[in-house]
GROMACS .gro file of C-alpha atoms in nm:
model
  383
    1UNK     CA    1  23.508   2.491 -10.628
    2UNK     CA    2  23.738   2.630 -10.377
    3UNK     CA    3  23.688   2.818 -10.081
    4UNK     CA    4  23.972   3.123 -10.013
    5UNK     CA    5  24.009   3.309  -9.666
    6UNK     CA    6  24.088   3.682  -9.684
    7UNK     CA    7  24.386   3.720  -9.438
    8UNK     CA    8  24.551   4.000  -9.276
    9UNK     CA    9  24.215   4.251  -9.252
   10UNK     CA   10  24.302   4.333  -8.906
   11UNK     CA   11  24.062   4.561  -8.678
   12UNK     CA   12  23.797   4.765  -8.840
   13UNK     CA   13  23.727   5.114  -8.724
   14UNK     CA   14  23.431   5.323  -8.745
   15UNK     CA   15  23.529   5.579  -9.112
   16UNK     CA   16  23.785   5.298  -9.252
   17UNK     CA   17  23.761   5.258  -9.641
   18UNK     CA   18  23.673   4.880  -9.626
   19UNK     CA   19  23.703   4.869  -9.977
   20UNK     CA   20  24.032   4.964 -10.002
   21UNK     CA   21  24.153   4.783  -9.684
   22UNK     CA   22  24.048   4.454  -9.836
   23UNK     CA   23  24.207   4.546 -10.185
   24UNK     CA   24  24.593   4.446 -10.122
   25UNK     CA   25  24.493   4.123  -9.954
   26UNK     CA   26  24.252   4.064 -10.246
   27UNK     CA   27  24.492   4.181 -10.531
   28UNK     CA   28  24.777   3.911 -10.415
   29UNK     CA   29  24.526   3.655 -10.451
   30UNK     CA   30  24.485   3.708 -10.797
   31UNK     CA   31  24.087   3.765 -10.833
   32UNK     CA   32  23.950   3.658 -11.126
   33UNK     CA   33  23.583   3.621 -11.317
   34UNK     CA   34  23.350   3.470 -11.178
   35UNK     CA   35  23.466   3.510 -10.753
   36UNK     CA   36  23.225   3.601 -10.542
   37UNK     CA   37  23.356   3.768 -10.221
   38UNK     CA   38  23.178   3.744  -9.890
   39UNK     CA   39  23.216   3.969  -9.625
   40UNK     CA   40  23.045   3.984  -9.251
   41UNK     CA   41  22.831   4.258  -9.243
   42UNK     CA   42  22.965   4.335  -8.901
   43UNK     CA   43  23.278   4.505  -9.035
   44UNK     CA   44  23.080   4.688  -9.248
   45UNK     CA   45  22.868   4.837  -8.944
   46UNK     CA   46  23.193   4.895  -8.769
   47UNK     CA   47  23.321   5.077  -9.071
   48UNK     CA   48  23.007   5.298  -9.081
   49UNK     CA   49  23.041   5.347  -8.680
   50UNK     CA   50  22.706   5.118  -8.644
   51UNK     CA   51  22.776   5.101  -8.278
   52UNK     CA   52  22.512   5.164  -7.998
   53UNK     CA   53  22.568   5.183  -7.604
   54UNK     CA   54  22.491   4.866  -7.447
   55UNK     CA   55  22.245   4.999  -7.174
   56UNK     CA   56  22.033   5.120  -7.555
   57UNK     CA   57  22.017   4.769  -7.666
   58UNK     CA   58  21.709   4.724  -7.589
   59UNK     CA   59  21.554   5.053  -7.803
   60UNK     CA   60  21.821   4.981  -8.089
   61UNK     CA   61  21.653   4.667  -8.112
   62UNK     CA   62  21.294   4.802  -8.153
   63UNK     CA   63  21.394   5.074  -8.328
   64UNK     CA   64  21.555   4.861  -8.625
   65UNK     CA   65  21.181   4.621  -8.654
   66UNK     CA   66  20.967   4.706  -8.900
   67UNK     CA   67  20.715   4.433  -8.679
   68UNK     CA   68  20.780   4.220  -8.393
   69UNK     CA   69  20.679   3.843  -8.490
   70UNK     CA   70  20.760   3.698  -8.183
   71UNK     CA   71  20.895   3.744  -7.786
   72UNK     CA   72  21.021   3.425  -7.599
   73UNK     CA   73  21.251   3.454  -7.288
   74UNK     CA   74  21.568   3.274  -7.207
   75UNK     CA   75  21.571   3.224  -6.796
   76UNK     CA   76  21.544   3.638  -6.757
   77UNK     CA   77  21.635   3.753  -7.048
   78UNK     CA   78  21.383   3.830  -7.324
   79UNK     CA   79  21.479   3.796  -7.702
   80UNK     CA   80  21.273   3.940  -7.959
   81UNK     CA   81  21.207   3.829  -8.340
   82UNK     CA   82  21.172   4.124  -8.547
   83UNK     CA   83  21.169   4.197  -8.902
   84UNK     CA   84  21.441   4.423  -9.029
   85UNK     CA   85  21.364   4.717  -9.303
   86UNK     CA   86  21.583   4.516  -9.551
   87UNK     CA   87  21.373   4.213  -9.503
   88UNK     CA   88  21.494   3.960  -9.301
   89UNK     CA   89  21.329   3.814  -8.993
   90UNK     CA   90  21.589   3.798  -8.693
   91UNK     CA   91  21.594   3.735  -8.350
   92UNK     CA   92  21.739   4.054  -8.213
   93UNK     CA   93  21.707   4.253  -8.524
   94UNK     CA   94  22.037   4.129  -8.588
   95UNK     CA   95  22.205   4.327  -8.289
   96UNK     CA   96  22.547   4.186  -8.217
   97UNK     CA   97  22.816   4.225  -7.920
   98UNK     CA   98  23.012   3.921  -8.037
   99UNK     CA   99  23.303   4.065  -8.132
  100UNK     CA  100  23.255   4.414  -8.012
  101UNK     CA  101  23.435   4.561  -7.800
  102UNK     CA  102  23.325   4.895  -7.840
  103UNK     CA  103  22.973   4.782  -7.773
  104UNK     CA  104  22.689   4.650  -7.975
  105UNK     CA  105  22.691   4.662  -8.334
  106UNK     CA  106  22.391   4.738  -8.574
  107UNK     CA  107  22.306   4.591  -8.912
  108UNK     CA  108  22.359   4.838  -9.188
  109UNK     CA  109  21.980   4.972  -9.303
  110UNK     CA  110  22.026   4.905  -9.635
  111UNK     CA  111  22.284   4.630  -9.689
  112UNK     CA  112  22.234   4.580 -10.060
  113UNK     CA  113  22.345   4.962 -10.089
  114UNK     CA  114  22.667   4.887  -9.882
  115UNK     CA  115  22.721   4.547 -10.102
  116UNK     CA  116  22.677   4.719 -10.422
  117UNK     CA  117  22.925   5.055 -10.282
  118UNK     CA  118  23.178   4.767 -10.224
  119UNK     CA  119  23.117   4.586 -10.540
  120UNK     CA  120  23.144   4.927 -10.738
  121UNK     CA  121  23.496   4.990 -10.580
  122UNK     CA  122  23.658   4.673 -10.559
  123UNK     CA  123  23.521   4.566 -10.964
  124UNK     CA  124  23.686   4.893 -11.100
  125UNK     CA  125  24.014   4.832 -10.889
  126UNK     CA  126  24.074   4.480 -10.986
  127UNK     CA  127  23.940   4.508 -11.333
  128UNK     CA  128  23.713   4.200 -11.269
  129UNK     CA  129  23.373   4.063 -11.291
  130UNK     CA  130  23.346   3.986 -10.918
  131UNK     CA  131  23.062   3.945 -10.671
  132UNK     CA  132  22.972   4.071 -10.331
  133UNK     CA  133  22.788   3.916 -10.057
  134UNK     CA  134  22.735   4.076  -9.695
  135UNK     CA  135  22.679   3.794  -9.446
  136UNK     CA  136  22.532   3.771  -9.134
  137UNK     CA  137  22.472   3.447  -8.891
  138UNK     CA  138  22.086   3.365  -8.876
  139UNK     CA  139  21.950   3.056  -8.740
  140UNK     CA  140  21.642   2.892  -8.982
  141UNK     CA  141  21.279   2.873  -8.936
  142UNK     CA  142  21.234   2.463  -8.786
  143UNK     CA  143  21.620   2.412  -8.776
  144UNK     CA  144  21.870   2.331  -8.492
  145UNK     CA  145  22.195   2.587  -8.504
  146UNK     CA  146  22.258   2.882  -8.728
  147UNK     CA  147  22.416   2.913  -9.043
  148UNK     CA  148  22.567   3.233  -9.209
  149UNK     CA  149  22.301   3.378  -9.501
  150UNK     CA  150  22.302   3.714  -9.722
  151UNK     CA  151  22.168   4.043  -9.636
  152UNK     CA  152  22.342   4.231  -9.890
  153UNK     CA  153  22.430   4.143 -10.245
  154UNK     CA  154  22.572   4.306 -10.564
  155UNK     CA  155  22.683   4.121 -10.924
  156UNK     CA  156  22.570   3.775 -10.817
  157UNK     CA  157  22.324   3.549 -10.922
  158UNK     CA  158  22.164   3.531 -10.526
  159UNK     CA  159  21.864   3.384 -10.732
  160UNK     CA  160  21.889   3.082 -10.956
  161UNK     CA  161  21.560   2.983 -11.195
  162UNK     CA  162  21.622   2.620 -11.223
  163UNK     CA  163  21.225   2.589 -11.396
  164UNK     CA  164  21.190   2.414 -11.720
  165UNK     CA  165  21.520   2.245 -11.688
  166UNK     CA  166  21.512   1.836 -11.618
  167UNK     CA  167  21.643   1.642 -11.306
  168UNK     CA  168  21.884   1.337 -11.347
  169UNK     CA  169  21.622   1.137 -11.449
  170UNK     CA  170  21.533   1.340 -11.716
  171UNK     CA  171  21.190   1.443 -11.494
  172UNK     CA  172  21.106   1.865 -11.564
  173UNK     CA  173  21.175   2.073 -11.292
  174UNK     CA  174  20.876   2.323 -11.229
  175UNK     CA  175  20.951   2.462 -10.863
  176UNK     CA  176  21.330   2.477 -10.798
  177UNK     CA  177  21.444   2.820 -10.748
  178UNK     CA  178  21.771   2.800 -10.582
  179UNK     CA  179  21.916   3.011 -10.288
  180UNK     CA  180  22.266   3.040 -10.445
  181UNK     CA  181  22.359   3.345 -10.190
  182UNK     CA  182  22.255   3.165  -9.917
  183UNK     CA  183  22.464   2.907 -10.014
  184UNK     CA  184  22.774   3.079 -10.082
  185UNK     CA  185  22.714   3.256  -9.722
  186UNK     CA  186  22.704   2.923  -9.580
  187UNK     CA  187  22.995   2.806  -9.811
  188UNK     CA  188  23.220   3.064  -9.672
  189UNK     CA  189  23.154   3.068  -9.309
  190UNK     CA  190  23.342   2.791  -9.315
  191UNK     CA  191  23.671   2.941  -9.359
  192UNK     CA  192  23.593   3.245  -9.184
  193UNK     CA  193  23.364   3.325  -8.845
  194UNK     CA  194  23.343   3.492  -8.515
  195UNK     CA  195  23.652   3.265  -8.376
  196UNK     CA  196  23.902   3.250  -8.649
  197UNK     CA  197  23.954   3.660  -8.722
  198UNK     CA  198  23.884   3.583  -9.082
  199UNK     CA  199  23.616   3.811  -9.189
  200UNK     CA  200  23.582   3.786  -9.579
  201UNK     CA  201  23.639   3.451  -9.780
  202UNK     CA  202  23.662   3.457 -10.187
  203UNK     CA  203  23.439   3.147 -10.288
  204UNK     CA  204  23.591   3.054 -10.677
  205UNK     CA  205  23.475   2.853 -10.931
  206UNK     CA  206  23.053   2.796 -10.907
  207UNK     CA  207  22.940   2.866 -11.257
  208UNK     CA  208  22.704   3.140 -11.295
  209UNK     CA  209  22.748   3.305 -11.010
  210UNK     CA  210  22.791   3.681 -11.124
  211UNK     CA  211  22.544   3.597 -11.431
  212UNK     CA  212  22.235   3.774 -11.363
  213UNK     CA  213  22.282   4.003 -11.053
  214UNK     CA  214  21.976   4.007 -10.790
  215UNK     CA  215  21.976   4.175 -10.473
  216UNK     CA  216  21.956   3.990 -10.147
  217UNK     CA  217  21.604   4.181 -10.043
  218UNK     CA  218  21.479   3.950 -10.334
  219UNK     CA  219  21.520   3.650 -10.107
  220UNK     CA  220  21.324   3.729  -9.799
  221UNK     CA  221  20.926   3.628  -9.828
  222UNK     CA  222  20.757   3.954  -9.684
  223UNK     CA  223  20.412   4.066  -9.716
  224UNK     CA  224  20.160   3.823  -9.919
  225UNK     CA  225  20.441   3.590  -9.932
  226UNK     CA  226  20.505   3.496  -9.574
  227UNK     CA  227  20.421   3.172  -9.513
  228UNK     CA  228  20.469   3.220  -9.094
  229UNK     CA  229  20.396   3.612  -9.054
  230UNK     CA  230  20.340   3.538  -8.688
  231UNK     CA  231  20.401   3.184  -8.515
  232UNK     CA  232  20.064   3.024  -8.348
  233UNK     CA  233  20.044   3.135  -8.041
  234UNK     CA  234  20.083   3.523  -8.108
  235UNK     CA  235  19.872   3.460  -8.435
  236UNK     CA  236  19.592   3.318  -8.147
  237UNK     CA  237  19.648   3.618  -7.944
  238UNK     CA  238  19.588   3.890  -8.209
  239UNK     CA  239  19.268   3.659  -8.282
  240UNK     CA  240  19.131   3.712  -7.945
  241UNK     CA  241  19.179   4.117  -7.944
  242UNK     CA  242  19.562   4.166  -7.726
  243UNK     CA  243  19.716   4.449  -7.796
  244UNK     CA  244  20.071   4.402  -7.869
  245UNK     CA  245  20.160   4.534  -7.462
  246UNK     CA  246  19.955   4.297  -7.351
  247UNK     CA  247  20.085   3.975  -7.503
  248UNK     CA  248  20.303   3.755  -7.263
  249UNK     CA  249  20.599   3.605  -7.351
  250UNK     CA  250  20.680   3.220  -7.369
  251UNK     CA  251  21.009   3.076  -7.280
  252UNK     CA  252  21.236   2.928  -7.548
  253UNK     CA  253  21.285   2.623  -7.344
  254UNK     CA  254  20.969   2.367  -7.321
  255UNK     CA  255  20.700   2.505  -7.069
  256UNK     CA  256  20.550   2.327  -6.778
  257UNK     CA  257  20.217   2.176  -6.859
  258UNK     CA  258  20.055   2.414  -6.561
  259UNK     CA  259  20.224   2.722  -6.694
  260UNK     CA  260  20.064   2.685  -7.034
  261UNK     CA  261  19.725   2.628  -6.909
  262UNK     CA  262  19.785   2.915  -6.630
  263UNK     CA  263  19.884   3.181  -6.934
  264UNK     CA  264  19.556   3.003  -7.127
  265UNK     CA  265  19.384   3.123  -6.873
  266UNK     CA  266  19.539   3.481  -6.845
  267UNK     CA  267  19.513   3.569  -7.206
  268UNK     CA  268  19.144   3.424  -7.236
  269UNK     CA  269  19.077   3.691  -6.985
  270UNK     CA  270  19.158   4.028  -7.111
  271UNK     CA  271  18.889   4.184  -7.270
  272UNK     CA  272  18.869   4.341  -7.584
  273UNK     CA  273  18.852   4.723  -7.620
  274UNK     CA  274  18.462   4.760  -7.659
  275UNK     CA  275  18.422   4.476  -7.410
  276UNK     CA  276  18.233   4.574  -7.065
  277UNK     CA  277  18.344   4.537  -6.710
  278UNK     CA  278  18.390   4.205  -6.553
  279UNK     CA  279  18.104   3.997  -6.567
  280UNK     CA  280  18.288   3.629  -6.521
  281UNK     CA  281  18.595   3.457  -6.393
  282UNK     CA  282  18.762   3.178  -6.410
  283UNK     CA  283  18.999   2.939  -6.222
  284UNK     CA  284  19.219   2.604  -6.225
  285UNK     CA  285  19.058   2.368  -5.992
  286UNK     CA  286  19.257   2.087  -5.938
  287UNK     CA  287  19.133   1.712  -5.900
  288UNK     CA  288  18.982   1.651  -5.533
  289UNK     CA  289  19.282   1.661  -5.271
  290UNK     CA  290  19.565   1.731  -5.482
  291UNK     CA  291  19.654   2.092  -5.447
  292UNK     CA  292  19.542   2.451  -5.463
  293UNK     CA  293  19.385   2.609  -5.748
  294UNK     CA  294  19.534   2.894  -5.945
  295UNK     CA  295  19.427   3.215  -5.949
  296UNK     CA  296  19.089   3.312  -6.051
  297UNK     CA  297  19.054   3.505  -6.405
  298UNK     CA  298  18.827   3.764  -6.495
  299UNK     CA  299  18.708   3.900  -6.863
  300UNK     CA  300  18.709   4.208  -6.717
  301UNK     CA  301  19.012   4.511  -6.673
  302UNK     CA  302  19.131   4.322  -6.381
  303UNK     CA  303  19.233   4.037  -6.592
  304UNK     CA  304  19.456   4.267  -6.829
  305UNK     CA  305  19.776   4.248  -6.662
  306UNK     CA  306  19.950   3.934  -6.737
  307UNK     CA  307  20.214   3.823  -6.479
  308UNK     CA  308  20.554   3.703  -6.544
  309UNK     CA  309  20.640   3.312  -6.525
  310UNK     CA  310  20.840   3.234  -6.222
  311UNK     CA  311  21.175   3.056  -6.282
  312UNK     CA  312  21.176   2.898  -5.942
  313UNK     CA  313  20.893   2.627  -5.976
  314UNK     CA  314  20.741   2.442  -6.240
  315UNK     CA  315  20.354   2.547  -6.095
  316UNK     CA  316  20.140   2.819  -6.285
  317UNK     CA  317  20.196   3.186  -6.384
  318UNK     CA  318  20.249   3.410  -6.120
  319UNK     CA  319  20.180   3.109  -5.843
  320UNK     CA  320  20.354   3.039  -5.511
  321UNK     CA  321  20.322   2.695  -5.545
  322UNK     CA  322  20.253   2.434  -5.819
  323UNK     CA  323  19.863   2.380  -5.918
  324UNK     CA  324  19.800   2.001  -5.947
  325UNK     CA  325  19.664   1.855  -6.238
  326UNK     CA  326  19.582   1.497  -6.210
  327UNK     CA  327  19.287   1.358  -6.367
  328UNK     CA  328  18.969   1.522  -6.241
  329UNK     CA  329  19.140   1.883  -6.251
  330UNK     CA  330  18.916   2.136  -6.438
  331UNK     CA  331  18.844   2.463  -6.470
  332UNK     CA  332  18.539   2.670  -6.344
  333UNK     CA  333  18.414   2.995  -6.522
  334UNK     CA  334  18.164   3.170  -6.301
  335UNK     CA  335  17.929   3.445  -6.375
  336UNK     CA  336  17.946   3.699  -6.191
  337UNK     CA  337  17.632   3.741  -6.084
  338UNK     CA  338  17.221   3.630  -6.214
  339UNK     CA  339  17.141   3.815  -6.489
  340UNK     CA  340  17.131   3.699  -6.834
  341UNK     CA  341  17.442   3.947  -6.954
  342UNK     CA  342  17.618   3.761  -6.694
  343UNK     CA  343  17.559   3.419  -6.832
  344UNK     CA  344  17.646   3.532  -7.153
  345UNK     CA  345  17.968   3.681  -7.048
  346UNK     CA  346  18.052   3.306  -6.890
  347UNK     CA  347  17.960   3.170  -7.186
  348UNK     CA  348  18.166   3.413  -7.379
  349UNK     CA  349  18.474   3.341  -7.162
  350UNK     CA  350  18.494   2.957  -7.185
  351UNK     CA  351  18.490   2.985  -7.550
  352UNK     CA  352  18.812   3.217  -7.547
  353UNK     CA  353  18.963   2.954  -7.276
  354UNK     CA  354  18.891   2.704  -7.537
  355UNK     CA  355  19.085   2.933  -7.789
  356UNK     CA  356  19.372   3.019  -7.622
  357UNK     CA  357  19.437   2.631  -7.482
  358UNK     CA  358  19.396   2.499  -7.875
  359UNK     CA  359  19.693   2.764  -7.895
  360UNK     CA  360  19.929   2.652  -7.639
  361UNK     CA  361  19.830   2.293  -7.764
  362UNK     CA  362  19.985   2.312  -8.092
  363UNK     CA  363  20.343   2.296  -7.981
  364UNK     CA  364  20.281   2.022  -7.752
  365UNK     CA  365  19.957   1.817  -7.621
  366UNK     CA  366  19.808   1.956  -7.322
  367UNK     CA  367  19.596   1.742  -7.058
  368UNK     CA  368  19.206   1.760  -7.139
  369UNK     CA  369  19.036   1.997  -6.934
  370UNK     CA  370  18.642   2.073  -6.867
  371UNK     CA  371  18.519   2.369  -6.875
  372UNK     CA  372  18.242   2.385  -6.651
  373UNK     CA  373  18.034   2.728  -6.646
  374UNK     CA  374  17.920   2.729  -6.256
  375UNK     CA  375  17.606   2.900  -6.070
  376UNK     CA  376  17.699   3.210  -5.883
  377UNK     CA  377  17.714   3.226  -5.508
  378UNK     CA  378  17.475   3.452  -5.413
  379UNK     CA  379  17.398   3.613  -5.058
  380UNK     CA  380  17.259   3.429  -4.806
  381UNK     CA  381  16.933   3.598  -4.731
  382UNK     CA  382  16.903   3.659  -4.320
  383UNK     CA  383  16.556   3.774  -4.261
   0.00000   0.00000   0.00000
């Protein structure tokens, strides 16, 4: 197998024929059966004038999800996962500025359309059975880094059916299906990339790849399929009745302990729709002499704001200073007043504080906490 960079593309502008400005370059280096040529998608948006203002980012962004799978902030800045109408999940919908100068650039709605449109022109040009890939740099669900994958494909064998076949040992195969697209993606961002100028390489000699074409929206699990629609903690959230607006947004980089149990806390407290007015709240009391507590938490309409976590200190959401949490910390729901509802509603809240710290315990172990429901205070009677 070798691995061919396209040279001499130059700069892409918005209404260039891409097909015919990577023909000469292609032509003199002899194409033949059997290559499979992929391109970054991101001179195909520049081509088709994909290119957004930077101050609309932002709306670009949720304009190309189809849903929002996850938020997570980076010091101040907040990226989100979407997935994209062709498929794919990506963090940003795919929005790039790398390499745009002219400002952000969009991923093509339909790249399978643009890769076959390519394929169509450059196959009847060169008078060869050739394949076309349009890659894009993704990073993988539970891997470190990011890797280039397809989003568009036309004439190759993306998919390949290795079922019913034997191993080396002579042992059946009955599950491999193999991501050849993704593979030649990866293959070829390795003479080409962001750095190097190179934005098309011509991967030769892997057999079967332009046997049986299938289109690169064949290789994203969507739907029934997805094995991680949303990741725990947003998957917890739905579960407890937040409304998309109302979900807060974790950090990318590990979370103090405090922070965790602070947004616990927080989420636990917004009420559902049909739910009545605040009838309990709750708080972080630390152990005896070790700090202040955090804020107290209702499960009513003044609980539905969530604030955002401070980058200055490592104490809870929205605090001033860090809440303590050696052993003997708890936390204290407390009905708001004597009547049975009341109790109920305490009752009611501990149970979603229970929920929603089995959430943010998944990624990482948090401290045990008790959840003690509390008598109300009431008034001192004078007479």
């Amino acid at each position: 197998m070798s691995i061919l960079p396209v040279q001499g593309i130059g700069e892409i502008h918005a209404g260039d024929d891409l097909a015919g400005v990577l023909l000469p370059a292609l032509e003199a280096m002899g194409v033949q059966d059997g290559d499979v040529l992929c391109v970054s998608t991101k001179i195909v948006s520049k081509a088709l004038g994909l290119r957004v203002e930077p101050e609309h980012r932002d709306a670009a962004v949720e304009a190309a999800a189809v849903r929002t799978v996850a938020r997570r902030r980076h010091t101040r800045v907040v990226t989100s996962v979407v997935q994209i109408a062709s498929g794919p999940v990506m963090a940003a919908a795919g929005v790039d500025s790398s390499n745009a100068p002219d400002g952000p650039l969009l991923l093509p709605e339909d790249p399978d359309a643009c890769a076959r449109d390519l394929h169509r022109s450059l196959s009847d040009a060169l008078g060869a059975r050739v394949g076309v890939l349009l890659t894009d740099t993704s990073s993988r669900i539970w891997r470190v880094g990011v890797g280039d994958i397809a989003l568009g494909a036309a004439g190759v064998a993306s998919l390949q059916d290795l079922r019913g076949g034997v191993d080396a040992d002579g042992r059946p195969l009955t599950v491999t299906v193999r991501n050849l697209a993704d593979e030649l993606a990866a293959a070829a961002d390795l003479v080409k990339g962001k750095a190097s100028g190179v934005p098309a390489a011509l991967v030769r000699g892997v057999l079967g790849a332009t046997d049986d074409a299938v289109p690169a929206r064949d290789l994203s699990r969507t739907g029934e399929d997805d094995w991680f629609r949303r990741p725990s903690l947003e998957s917890v959230w739905v579960a407890l009745g937040l409304e998309p607006y109302q979900e807060p947004i974790a950090r990318m980089s590990p979370e103090p302990v405090a922070e965790r149990i602070e947004r616990a806390l927080a989420v636990a407290a917004i009420p559902r729709s049909d739910d009545p007015g605040p009838r309990a709240v709750a708080r972080l009391v630390p152990a005896p002499g070790t700090g202040v507590s955090g804020p107290d938490r209702s499960d009513g309409p003044d609980g539905s704001t969530l604030p955002e976590p401070s980058d200055d200190h490592d104490g809870g959401v929205g605090s001033a200073a860090p809440v303590a949490l050696a052993a003997g910390a708890r936390i204290e729901v407390i009905p708001a007043g004597p009547d049975p509802q009341d109790w109920v509603a305490a009752g009611s809240l501990a149970e979603r504080i229970r929920v929603a710290l089995g959430a943010e315990s998944l990624g990482a172990p948090l401290p045990t906490l008790a959840i003690d429901i509390a008598r109300p205070e009431t008034p001192e009677d004078h007479r």
